């Protein structure tokens, strides 16, 4: 009825001195795989929408316009994310084109989603006759919130381990340029 899916390895926080090894997700009813990253990305999206709805009046927008946009922009962005992935991974799909529809097997690219969402936002603003600038200002903050929760919190973005001391980096003991150079050396790929 309920079974955990083993994780792919630990997520380490060397500066804090600990690591976690979370499960990848769980299986319900022997068939339905629920991945934690999908749940957390959905939570990030929901929080971004709630943020946008609550802050809409500060940008001169109506909540209904924001919700209308979300209801058709999100599905189009998911389709574009899949399409982008399939285009750049065509070798995986050319022999079995129907497998392009098997989104549950993975394969979304954020670039495609952002491109699709951007085009949809412009179209949405034209149709609703609302300020593109105001929507972009609002969406940028919601996007950062959603990305921060959806990707960074759960470790979807991989990177190089940095060993600089954050307290040293934030202090003014060293000349500013030297600190920036040190940080850039540590995080450069």
XYZ file of C-alpha atoms in Angstrom:
189
model
C 0.000 0.000 0.000
C 2.769 2.478 0.921
C 6.467 2.027 0.162
C 9.374 4.493 0.161
C 11.501 4.861 -2.972
C 15.222 4.826 -2.153
C 17.046 8.116 -2.719
C 19.905 8.640 -5.147
C 22.439 9.649 -2.499
C 23.116 12.093 0.273
C 22.748 15.846 0.105
C 25.639 17.331 2.036
C 26.038 20.654 3.776
C 29.784 20.672 4.535
C 29.766 24.190 5.938
C 27.118 23.194 8.442
C 28.676 19.801 9.168
C 25.819 17.467 8.250
C 24.217 15.579 5.407
C 20.839 14.044 4.778
C 19.861 11.066 2.671
C 16.180 11.581 1.917
C 14.070 9.025 0.075
C 13.198 9.877 -3.510
C 9.481 9.489 -2.947
C 6.886 6.874 -2.193
C 4.637 4.389 -3.946
C 0.914 4.308 -3.243
C -1.343 1.382 -4.098
C 1.555 -0.513 -5.767
C 1.366 1.650 -8.927
C 1.319 5.363 -8.199
C 4.838 6.781 -7.761
C 4.870 10.107 -5.946
C 8.285 11.781 -6.039
C 9.075 14.264 -3.300
C 10.652 16.694 -5.754
C 7.341 16.836 -7.647
C 5.450 17.514 -4.432
C 7.895 20.239 -3.407
C 7.876 21.833 -6.867
C 4.070 21.874 -6.686
C 4.267 23.517 -3.243
C 6.677 26.101 -4.672
C 4.253 26.811 -7.521
C 1.308 27.109 -5.138
C 3.231 29.498 -2.881
C 4.252 31.581 -5.911
C 0.608 31.791 -6.999
C -0.548 32.696 -3.493
C 2.169 35.372 -3.354
C 1.061 36.721 -6.733
C -2.585 36.788 -5.716
C -1.868 38.559 -2.437
C 0.472 41.124 -3.990
C -1.498 41.714 -7.209
C -3.249 44.872 -6.008
C 0.145 46.442 -5.159
C 0.990 46.123 -8.853
C -2.369 47.434 -10.052
C -3.613 44.000 -11.099
C -6.730 42.006 -10.291
C -6.502 38.595 -8.624
C -8.777 37.130 -11.296
C -6.332 38.171 -14.019
C -3.477 36.447 -12.177
C -5.477 33.262 -11.613
C -6.733 33.210 -15.211
C -3.140 33.447 -16.391
C -1.896 30.711 -14.073
C -4.624 28.304 -15.181
C -3.478 28.290 -18.795
C 0.143 29.449 -18.587
C 1.256 26.608 -16.265
C -0.010 23.769 -18.515
C 1.460 25.451 -21.607
C 4.787 25.908 -19.779
C 4.833 22.205 -18.844
C 4.131 21.223 -22.460
C 6.890 23.572 -23.673
C 9.305 22.196 -21.063
C 8.623 18.685 -22.339
C 8.844 19.736 -25.985
C 12.189 21.460 -25.393
C 13.525 18.342 -23.662
C 12.317 16.036 -26.443
C 13.828 18.234 -29.170
C 17.251 18.174 -27.532
C 17.028 14.476 -26.641
C 15.524 13.347 -29.951
C 17.705 10.227 -30.139
C 15.788 8.842 -27.156
C 12.425 9.253 -28.906
C 12.976 8.832 -32.647
C 12.450 5.054 -32.615
C 9.381 5.207 -30.349
C 7.726 8.632 -30.859
C 4.744 7.803 -28.632
C 7.154 7.724 -25.665
C 7.378 11.513 -26.001
C 4.059 11.575 -24.168
C 5.387 9.548 -21.204
C 6.095 12.596 -19.068
C 5.978 10.465 -15.899
C 9.287 8.901 -16.992
C 10.976 12.270 -16.575
C 12.269 14.812 -19.013
C 11.314 18.453 -18.513
C 13.667 21.320 -19.311
C 13.286 24.588 -17.409
C 14.394 26.575 -20.470
C 11.420 25.359 -22.485
C 9.074 26.065 -19.600
C 10.364 29.605 -19.172
C 10.179 30.316 -22.913
C 6.634 28.955 -23.108
C 5.553 30.852 -20.000
C 7.109 34.109 -21.255
C 5.259 33.911 -24.578
C 2.020 33.070 -22.748
C 2.441 35.984 -20.330
C 2.783 38.413 -23.248
C -0.311 36.932 -24.951
C -2.234 36.954 -21.652
C -1.436 40.626 -21.080
C -2.557 41.516 -24.617
C -5.836 39.594 -24.249
C -6.627 40.964 -20.777
C -5.313 44.450 -21.644
C -3.157 44.593 -18.517
C 0.310 46.057 -18.029
C 3.049 43.676 -19.148
C 5.568 45.526 -16.955
C 3.438 45.122 -13.831
C 2.871 41.429 -14.540
C 6.582 40.833 -15.174
C 7.484 42.613 -11.931
C 5.034 40.459 -10.004
C 5.892 37.215 -11.798
C 9.641 37.698 -11.342
C 9.298 37.661 -7.574
C 6.896 34.709 -7.643
C 9.217 32.842 -10.018
C 12.150 33.302 -7.656
C 10.054 32.046 -4.756
C 8.887 29.006 -6.710
C 12.370 28.220 -8.013
C 13.936 28.686 -4.592
C 11.549 26.249 -2.991
C 11.082 23.918 -5.928
C 14.720 23.463 -6.852
C 17.170 24.793 -4.319
C 15.536 23.470 -1.172
C 15.436 19.894 -2.421
C 18.817 19.862 -4.137
C 17.737 19.459 -7.766
C 20.426 21.875 -8.804
C 23.788 20.233 -8.504
C 26.913 22.242 -8.034
C 30.474 22.275 -6.874
C 31.179 22.193 -3.144
C 32.330 25.607 -1.917
C 34.649 25.759 1.053
C 34.727 29.489 1.712
C 33.667 30.749 5.109
C 30.403 32.639 4.642
C 30.974 34.744 7.757
C 34.391 35.769 6.440
C 32.910 36.518 3.036
C 30.267 38.766 4.580
C 32.618 40.609 6.916
C 34.640 43.637 5.896
C 37.980 42.379 7.256
C 39.434 41.895 3.778
C 39.319 44.429 0.955
C 36.050 44.088 -0.940
C 37.560 43.091 -4.305
C 39.704 40.383 -2.716
C 36.636 38.855 -1.026
C 34.680 38.851 -4.271
C 37.597 37.261 -6.111
C 37.869 34.547 -3.431
C 34.130 33.799 -3.608
C 34.189 33.752 -7.425
C 37.082 31.274 -7.385
C 35.176 28.993 -5.032
C 31.899 28.921 -6.945
C 33.171 29.079 -10.530
C 32.470 25.969 -12.564
